[in-house]
Tab-separated table of C-alpha atoms in Angstrom:
chain	number	residue	atom	x	y	z
C	278	MET	CA	-119.208	227.467	78.960
C	279	LYS	CA	-120.248	223.987	80.000
C	280	LYS	CA	-118.666	222.488	76.864
C	281	LYS	CA	-115.427	224.305	77.533
C	282	TYR	CA	-115.414	223.041	81.123
C	283	LEU	CA	-115.998	219.433	79.970
C	284	GLU	CA	-113.156	219.698	77.462
C	285	MET	CA	-110.864	220.975	80.214
C	286	LEU	CA	-111.829	218.050	82.459
C	287	LYS	CA	-111.277	215.625	79.600
C	288	GLU	CA	-107.837	217.107	78.933
C	289	LYS	CA	-106.878	216.778	82.612
C	290	LEU	CA	-108.141	213.193	82.719
C	291	ASN	CA	-106.177	212.261	79.598
C	292	SER	CA	-103.091	213.906	81.055
C	293	PHE	CA	-103.540	211.971	84.304
C	294	LEU	CA	-104.077	208.656	82.486
C	295	GLU	CA	-101.030	209.293	80.305
C	296	LYS	CA	-98.938	209.986	83.394
C	297	GLU	CA	-100.255	206.819	85.054
C	298	GLU	CA	-99.383	204.798	81.957
C	299	ASN	CA	-95.894	206.294	81.736
C	300	GLU	CA	-95.171	205.324	85.325
C	301	LYS	CA	-95.958	201.675	84.622
C	302	PRO	CA	-92.923	199.633	83.606
C	303	ILE	CA	-92.659	197.998	80.212
C	304	VAL	CA	-92.647	194.393	81.416
C	305	LEU	CA	-90.090	192.274	79.574
C	306	ASP	CA	-92.316	189.198	79.526
C	307	ASP	CA	-94.937	191.218	77.633
C	308	LYS	CA	-92.378	191.898	74.909
C	309	VAL	CA	-91.807	188.149	74.585
C	310	ASP	CA	-95.570	187.606	74.249
C	311	GLU	CA	-95.791	190.313	71.583
C	312	PHE	CA	-93.034	188.665	69.533
C	313	ILE	CA	-94.646	185.231	69.711
C	314	ASN	CA	-97.974	186.749	68.613
C	315	TRP	CA	-96.188	188.442	65.707
C	316	TYR	CA	-94.580	185.128	64.765
C	317	TYR	CA	-97.961	183.409	64.718
C	318	GLU	CA	-99.659	186.098	62.629
C	319	ASN	CA	-96.839	186.537	60.090
C	320	MET	CA	-95.014	183.216	59.809
C	321	VAL	CA	-97.387	180.507	61.033
C	322	LYS	CA	-101.037	181.350	60.403
C	323	GLY	CA	-102.292	179.809	57.176
C	324	GLN	CA	-98.988	178.047	56.491
C	325	TYR	CA	-99.318	175.004	58.763
C	326	THR	CA	-101.898	172.393	59.629
C	327	ASP	CA	-104.199	173.064	62.575
C	328	ILE	CA	-101.830	171.095	64.795
C	329	GLY	CA	-98.846	173.050	63.456
C	330	GLU	CA	-100.555	176.392	64.039
C	331	TYR	CA	-101.134	175.395	67.646
C	332	ARG	CA	-97.706	173.881	68.286
C	333	GLU	CA	-95.347	176.322	66.524
C	334	PRO	CA	-95.779	179.277	68.938
C	335	ILE	CA	-95.347	176.848	71.857
C	336	GLU	CA	-92.152	175.452	70.343
C	337	LEU	CA	-90.786	178.964	69.849
C	338	ARG	CA	-91.525	179.933	73.459
C	339	ASN	CA	-89.890	176.728	74.679
C	340	PHE	CA	-86.800	177.453	72.589
C	341	ILE	CA	-86.478	181.001	73.944
C	342	GLU	CA	-86.588	179.534	77.437
C	343	LYS	CA	-84.078	176.812	76.561
C	344	MET	CA	-81.560	179.304	75.189
C	345	ALA	CA	-81.951	181.509	78.262
C	346	VAL	CA	-81.276	178.485	80.500
C	347	TRP	CA	-78.218	177.581	78.409
C	348	TYR	CA	-76.803	181.043	79.088
C	349	GLU	CA	-77.542	180.700	82.797
C	350	LEU	CA	-75.645	177.411	82.884
C	351	ARG	CA	-72.794	178.939	80.928
C	352	PHE	CA	-72.562	181.950	83.250
C	353	PRO	CA	-73.905	180.862	86.665
C	354	TYR	CA	-73.755	183.155	89.670
C	355	ASN	CA	-70.359	181.756	90.617
C	356	ASP	CA	-67.248	183.698	89.677
C	357	LYS	CA	-65.147	182.423	86.764
C	358	GLU	CA	-62.483	180.664	88.844
C	359	ASN	CA	-65.114	179.013	91.018
C	360	ILE	CA	-67.138	177.562	88.141
C	361	ASN	CA	-64.000	176.351	86.335
C	362	ARG	CA	-62.865	174.553	89.480
C	363	LYS	CA	-66.263	172.911	89.963
C	364	MET	CA	-66.621	171.869	86.326
C	365	PHE	CA	-63.122	170.490	85.851
C	366	LYS	CA	-61.062	170.001	89.030
C	367	GLU	CA	-63.995	168.831	91.183
C	368	ASN	CA	-65.887	166.987	88.439
C	369	ILE	CA	-66.315	163.396	89.677
C	370	TYR	CA	-66.339	161.895	86.182
C	371	LEU	CA	-63.213	163.774	85.041
C	372	LYS	CA	-61.377	162.891	88.248
C	373	SER	CA	-62.058	159.202	87.599
C	374	GLN	CA	-60.912	159.351	83.974
C	375	ILE	CA	-58.067	161.896	83.839
C	376	ASP	CA	-54.919	162.497	85.852
C	377	GLU	CA	-54.961	165.422	88.258
C	378	ASP	CA	-52.121	167.063	86.313
C	379	SER	CA	-54.052	166.965	83.021
C	380	ASP	CA	-54.250	170.159	80.969
C	381	ILE	CA	-58.023	169.814	80.875
C	382	GLN	CA	-58.090	171.637	84.176
C	383	LEU	CA	-56.862	174.722	82.336
C	384	LEU	CA	-60.029	174.879	80.231
C	385	ASP	CA	-62.548	177.682	80.619
C	386	TRP	CA	-66.159	176.554	81.159
C	387	ALA	CA	-67.748	179.537	79.368
C	388	ASP	CA	-65.553	178.962	76.309
C	389	LEU	CA	-66.246	175.231	76.338
C	390	TYR	CA	-70.022	175.546	76.627
C	391	ASN	CA	-70.195	178.053	73.765
C	392	LEU	CA	-72.907	178.737	71.184
C	393	ASN	CA	-71.610	175.993	68.905
C	394	ALA	CA	-71.811	173.445	71.740
C	395	PHE	CA	-75.373	174.584	72.441
C	396	THR	CA	-76.584	174.427	68.830
C	397	ASN	CA	-75.010	170.981	68.375
C	398	THR	CA	-77.435	169.641	70.992
C	399	LEU	CA	-80.540	171.038	69.277
C	400	PRO	CA	-83.011	168.939	67.273
C	401	ASN	CA	-83.619	170.106	63.696
C	402	TYR	CA	-86.929	171.782	64.475
C	403	GLU	CA	-85.172	174.068	66.980
C	404	TYR	CA	-81.903	174.441	65.103
C	405	HIS	CA	-83.645	176.343	62.292
C	406	PHE	CA	-84.705	179.072	64.743
C	407	LEU	CA	-81.086	180.274	64.827
C	408	ALA	CA	-80.408	179.805	61.119
C	409	LYS	CA	-78.829	182.756	59.353
C	410	PRO	CA	-81.451	184.581	57.249
C	411	ARG	CA	-81.017	183.891	53.549
C	412	CYS	CA	-82.793	185.346	50.571
C	413	GLN	CA	-84.795	182.932	48.441
C	414	SER	CA	-82.509	182.004	45.543
C	415	LEU	CA	-84.135	182.615	42.160
C	416	CYS	CA	-82.101	181.168	39.310
C	417	CYS	CA	-82.494	181.787	35.564
C	418	HIS	CA	-85.770	183.695	35.834
C	419	ARG	CA	-86.626	186.100	33.056
C	420	LEU	CA	-86.248	189.787	33.796
C	421	LYS	CA	-88.862	191.297	31.520
C	422	ILE	CA	-87.974	194.962	31.197
C	423	LEU	CA	-90.789	196.369	29.105
C	424	ASN	CA	-89.870	198.142	25.869
C	425	ASN	CA	-86.368	196.735	26.164
C	426	ASN	CA	-84.418	193.524	25.770
C	427	ASN	CA	-85.258	190.472	27.828
C	428	TYR	CA	-82.623	189.412	30.348
C	429	TYR	CA	-82.270	186.619	32.861
C	430	TYR	CA	-81.576	187.230	36.511
C	431	TYR	CA	-80.201	185.273	39.418
C	432	LEU	CA	-80.989	186.335	42.975
C	433	THR	CA	-78.326	185.243	45.473
C	434	ALA	CA	-78.949	184.091	49.043
C	435	LYS	CA	-77.596	187.480	50.162
C	436	GLY	CA	-80.256	189.283	48.126
C	437	ARG	CA	-78.019	190.527	45.330
C	438	LEU	CA	-79.145	190.530	41.726
C	439	ARG	CA	-77.011	189.253	38.850
C	440	VAL	CA	-78.241	189.818	35.326
C	441	SER	CA	-77.291	188.073	32.106
C	442	THR	CA	-78.274	188.014	28.465
C	443	LEU	CA	-77.730	184.268	28.519
C	444	TYR	CA	-80.128	181.779	30.062
C	445	SER	CA	-77.595	179.613	31.871
C	446	SER	CA	-74.464	181.717	32.347
C	447	PHE	CA	-73.965	184.555	34.813
C	448	LYS	CA	-70.221	184.420	35.445
C	449	ASN	CA	-69.031	185.149	31.913
C	450	SER	CA	-71.903	187.342	30.799
C	451	PRO	CA	-71.120	190.938	29.795
C	452	ILE	CA	-72.205	193.518	32.361
C	453	ILE	CA	-75.719	194.794	31.620
C	454	GLU	CA	-76.063	198.574	31.657
C	455	ILE	CA	-79.141	200.836	31.649
C	456	LYS	CA	-79.299	204.630	31.495
C	457	ASP	CA	-81.259	206.507	34.122
C	458	ASN	CA	-83.316	209.670	33.552
C	459	ASN	CA	-80.184	211.811	33.784
C	460	GLY	CA	-78.320	209.785	31.213
C	461	LYS	CA	-76.128	208.146	33.839
C	462	ILE	CA	-75.207	204.543	33.108
C	463	VAL	CA	-76.123	202.073	35.873
C	464	LYS	CA	-74.692	198.560	35.984
C	465	LEU	CA	-77.186	195.819	36.813
C	466	ASN	CA	-74.754	193.194	38.054
C	467	ASP	CA	-74.348	192.436	41.759
C	468	VAL	CA	-76.818	195.078	42.936
C	469	LYS	CA	-79.208	194.656	45.868
C	470	ALA	CA	-82.640	193.579	44.665
C	471	GLU	CA	-84.377	196.334	46.632
C	472	GLU	CA	-82.050	198.994	45.234
C	473	PHE	CA	-82.715	197.631	41.756
C	474	LEU	CA	-86.494	197.986	42.148
C	475	ASN	CA	-86.080	201.483	43.595
C	476	PHE	CA	-83.925	202.404	40.599
C	477	LEU	CA	-86.581	201.163	38.178
C	478	ASP	CA	-89.346	203.088	40.001
C	479	SER	CA	-87.409	206.346	40.208
C	480	ASN	CA	-86.638	206.174	36.481
C	481	SER	CA	-90.110	205.031	35.365
C	482	ILE	CA	-88.730	201.793	33.980
C	483	LYS	CA	-91.394	199.135	34.023
C	484	ILE	CA	-90.960	195.406	34.416
C	485	ALA	CA	-93.546	192.657	34.103
C	486	SER	CA	-95.846	192.426	37.124
C	487	ASP	CA	-95.006	188.772	37.790
C	488	THR	CA	-91.281	189.618	37.838
C	489	ARG	CA	-91.832	192.487	40.267
C	490	GLU	CA	-94.040	190.357	42.517
C	491	GLU	CA	-91.475	187.567	42.569
C	492	LEU	CA	-88.680	189.929	43.581
C	493	LEU	CA	-90.812	191.722	46.182
C	494	ASN	CA	-91.817	188.420	47.777
C	495	ALA	CA	-88.168	187.365	48.044
C	496	ILE	CA	-87.193	190.743	49.539
C	497	ASN	CA	-90.065	190.815	52.051
C	498	ASN	CA	-89.499	187.213	53.145
C	499	TYR	CA	-85.817	187.978	53.713
C	500	LYS	CA	-86.659	191.076	55.775
C	501	GLN	CA	-89.150	189.047	57.785
C	502	ASP	CA	-86.540	186.367	58.510
C	503	CYS	CA	-84.046	189.042	59.587
C	504	TYR	CA	-86.602	190.611	61.931
C	505	PHE	CA	-87.425	187.183	63.367
C	506	LYS	CA	-83.777	186.414	64.132
C	507	GLU	CA	-83.173	189.819	65.738
C	508	GLU	CA	-86.282	189.696	67.915
C	509	LEU	CA	-85.645	186.074	68.885
C	510	LEU	CA	-82.253	187.029	70.344
C	511	ASN	CA	-83.809	190.068	72.030
C	512	CYS	CA	-86.435	187.840	73.672
C	513	VAL	CA	-83.743	185.465	74.927
C	514	MET	CA	-82.055	188.478	76.540
C	515	TYR	CA	-85.366	189.585	78.102
C	516	ARG	CA	-85.854	186.144	79.658
C	517	ILE	CA	-82.246	186.059	80.883
C	518	ILE	CA	-82.825	189.357	82.688
C	519	GLU	CA	-86.199	188.334	84.156
C	520	ARG	CA	-85.083	184.851	85.202
C	521	GLY	CA	-81.899	186.087	86.856
C	522	GLY	CA	-83.607	188.533	89.199
C	523	ASN	CA	-82.576	191.955	90.431
C	524	ARG	CA	-78.773	191.604	90.311
C	525	ILE	CA	-77.517	188.610	88.361
C	526	GLY	CA	-80.245	188.977	85.683
C	527	PRO	CA	-79.152	192.395	84.333
C	528	ARG	CA	-75.466	191.490	84.625
C	529	ARG	CA	-75.941	188.241	82.710
C	530	GLY	CA	-78.125	190.141	80.242
C	531	LEU	CA	-75.301	192.626	79.651
C	532	LEU	CA	-72.925	189.741	78.865
C	533	PHE	CA	-75.447	188.368	76.377
C	534	ALA	CA	-75.932	191.812	74.810
C	535	GLN	CA	-72.176	192.133	74.300
C	536	GLU	CA	-71.791	188.673	72.771
C	537	PHE	CA	-74.839	188.792	70.487
C	538	ASN	CA	-74.758	192.495	69.571
C	539	ARG	CA	-77.948	193.402	71.419
C	540	ASN	CA	-78.819	196.802	72.860
C	541	ILE	CA	-76.795	197.179	76.072
C	542	ASP	CA	-79.308	199.775	77.322
C	543	ILE	CA	-81.919	197.093	78.041
C	544	PRO	CA	-80.072	195.269	80.879
C	545	MET	CA	-79.184	198.633	82.388
C	546	ILE	CA	-82.758	199.964	82.257
C	547	TYR	CA	-83.907	197.023	84.413
C	548	GLY	CA	-80.753	196.747	86.529
C	549	ILE	CA	-81.039	199.641	89.007
C	550	ASP	CA	-81.265	197.919	92.383
C	551	THR	CA	-80.563	200.660	94.937
C	552	SER	CA	-79.826	198.103	97.661
C	553	ASP	CA	-77.007	196.578	95.581
C	554	PRO	CA	-73.615	197.499	97.107
C	555	ASN	CA	-71.954	196.861	93.733
C	556	LEU	CA	-74.377	198.906	91.646
C	557	ASP	CA	-71.784	201.560	90.823
C	558	ASP	CA	-69.473	198.841	89.423
C	559	PHE	CA	-72.276	197.601	87.160
C	560	ILE	CA	-72.996	201.141	85.951
C	561	ALA	CA	-69.277	201.753	85.388
C	562	LYS	CA	-69.098	198.627	83.216
C	563	TYR	CA	-72.110	199.785	81.196
C	564	LEU	CA	-70.572	203.234	80.659
C	565	GLU	CA	-67.243	201.648	79.752
C	566	LEU	CA	-69.034	199.787	76.925
C	567	GLY	CA	-70.275	203.096	75.523
C	568	GLY	CA	-73.488	203.407	77.532
C	569	ASN	CA	-75.546	206.583	77.786
C	570	PRO	CA	-75.183	208.452	81.120
C	571	ASN	CA	-78.586	210.090	80.512
C	572	LEU	CA	-80.359	206.762	80.032
C	573	VAL	CA	-83.686	206.674	81.917
C	574	CYS	CA	-84.024	203.477	83.975
C	575	TYR	CA	-86.576	201.820	86.215
C	576	GLU	CA	-85.640	202.076	89.876
C	577	ASN	CA	-86.025	198.739	91.707
C	578	TYR	CA	-88.012	197.076	88.898
C	579	PHE	CA	-87.730	193.697	90.619
C	580	ASP	CA	-89.242	194.994	93.873
C	581	ARG	CA	-92.714	195.161	92.334
C	582	THR	CA	-95.487	193.267	94.119
C	583	LYS	CA	-97.768	193.481	91.056
C	584	LYS	CA	-96.954	193.065	87.383
C	585	TYR	CA	-97.882	196.627	86.395
C	586	GLU	CA	-97.087	198.361	89.646
C	587	LYS	CA	-95.802	201.888	89.132
C	588	VAL	CA	-92.048	202.335	89.456
C	589	GLU	CA	-89.894	205.419	89.767
C	590	LYS	CA	-87.588	206.420	86.947
C	591	VAL	CA	-84.053	207.687	87.312
C	592	THR	CA	-81.183	208.504	84.976
C	593	ILE	CA	-77.851	206.705	85.089
C	594	LYS	CA	-76.065	209.981	85.801
C	595	ASP	CA	-78.249	210.765	88.799
C	596	ILE	CA	-78.028	207.333	90.406
C	597	TYR	CA	-74.301	207.040	89.692
C	598	ASP	CA	-73.590	210.434	91.273
C	599	ILE	CA	-75.711	209.458	94.290
C	600	ASP	CA	-73.856	206.166	94.647
C	601	LYS	CA	-70.493	207.863	94.312
C	602	ASN	CA	-71.476	210.449	96.935
C	603	LYS	CA	-72.692	207.688	99.256
C	604	LYS	CA	-69.472	205.790	98.691
C	605	GLN	CA	-67.374	208.878	99.396
C	606	GLU	CA	-69.430	209.595	102.507
C	607	ALA	CA	-69.010	206.002	103.681
C	608	MET	CA	-65.255	206.202	103.055
C	609	GLN	CA	-65.048	209.463	104.991
C	610	ASN	CA	-67.007	207.929	107.875
C	611	LEU	CA	-64.602	205.001	107.845
C	612	VAL	CA	-61.631	207.356	107.908
C	613	ASN	CA	-63.176	209.233	110.854
C	614	VAL	CA	-63.832	205.994	112.737
C	615	LEU	CA	-60.296	204.774	112.151
C	616	LYS	CA	-58.899	208.143	113.133
C	617	ASN	CA	-60.935	208.220	116.332
C	618	HIS	CA	-59.968	204.631	116.988
C	619	ALA	CA	-56.314	205.512	116.496
C	620	GLU	CA	-56.688	208.505	118.792
C	621	ASP	CA	-58.356	206.296	121.379
C	622	GLU	CA	-55.516	203.819	121.089
C	623	ASN	CA	-52.968	206.597	121.482
C	624	PHE	CA	-54.887	207.909	124.481
C	625	LYS	CA	-54.869	204.440	126.029
C	626	LYS	CA	-51.137	204.109	125.421
C	627	GLU	CA	-50.469	207.523	126.937
C	628	GLU	CA	-52.736	206.690	129.879
C	629	ILE	CA	-50.919	203.399	130.478
C	630	LYS	CA	-47.592	205.229	130.270
C	631	ARG	CA	-48.800	207.886	132.755
C	632	LEU	CA	-50.043	205.268	135.227
C	633	ARG	CA	-46.772	203.353	134.938
C	634	ILE	CA	-44.783	206.500	135.761
C	635	GLU	CA	-47.175	207.302	138.577
C	636	ARG	CA	-46.724	203.857	140.107
C	637	LYS	CA	-42.981	204.166	139.799
C	638	LEU	CA	-42.999	207.529	141.597
C	639	ASN	CA	-45.211	206.147	144.361
C	640	ARG	CA	-42.766	203.266	144.972
C	641	ASN	CA	-39.908	205.755	145.399
C-alpha cells in the first residue's frame, strides 16, 4: 500500500514538473548557445590548435551578431520612404557630391545594402561561414566492387557519382550498368553517392572497405556543412528577433525568414505582444504567407522579468479572433460616440433655432 502511494506521489510530482517545464519559454539565445556548442564539438575540437579551438566558437558568435546587425541596419525601424530619404536625399556626403535632381535619390536602401554588399565587406575568415556547402571532390579513385570489374569514380561537388572504366575519362566513358537482385539494370552514372551506397547494401553488393569509408566521409562531411549553414541562418534570425524587442524584432525576423527561406513560425511564436495595436496586421501578414492559424505562441514573451519565467501560451486563431472582436467593439464604440456627438450637435442646432424663434416672438 505504501509503495503504491509513493508511486502515485512520484507520478504527480513528475506531472507537475513536466507542466512547469512546458510553461517555460524556449529562450532563443539558448538555441544560439546550443548551435555554437555543436559547432565546437563537431567541427572544431581536435581539428585546430589550442588557440584555434578557443577562438573559433568566439568568431562564429561574433559573426552571427554581425549579420544580425547588418539586417537591422538594412531594415531599421523607420518606414521604407523615411529610410530612403535619410540615406539618399538627406545624406550630407551625397548632397555635396551629386546634384539634387540625380537619379540616385530613386534608389532603395534595402536593395542597395543587400546580401552581396554585406558579404563583400567580410574578411576571409568570416566569408567562409556563408559559403555554399560542397561535397569533397574525389577524382579518379578506384571503385573496387568485389567479385566484379574495377571501375574509377569521380564524386562531384554536388555529391553525385560518375563512374568510368577508364582512369582519366568520365565524359566519354560508356554508362556502367549493374543488375540488382530483381534483375533490374541500374545505371551508375550521375547518381547520388548516398543512393549508390544504399543500392549496394540493399543488393548485397560489396565494395572495398576503404572505398566505402572514403565515400561515407565525403557524404557525412557534406551533410554536416549543410546543417551548419542552415543552423547559422536560423541563429541569425533568433538574434534578430531578440535584439529587436517585442515588436520590431519579430517583424524584422519575419522579413529575414522570407528572404532566407527560414521557418516563418519562429518570428510569430515570439511576436504576440497583446499591447501592440497593430498585432492583427502582423498576424494577417503571417497568415498571408501561409502561416498556421493553430500555431501555439508565447504570449508577451518580451515582458519576462527573468530568463525562464513562465509565460502563457495562445494559438494564433484565438488571439486573432480576440483582436478582431476588440477592434470591432472599438469601432462600434466609435460609431456610438460619433452618433451621440452628431445627435448632440443636432440638439444644439435645434435648441439655437428654438431660442432664435423665441426671441423673435418676444420682440413682436
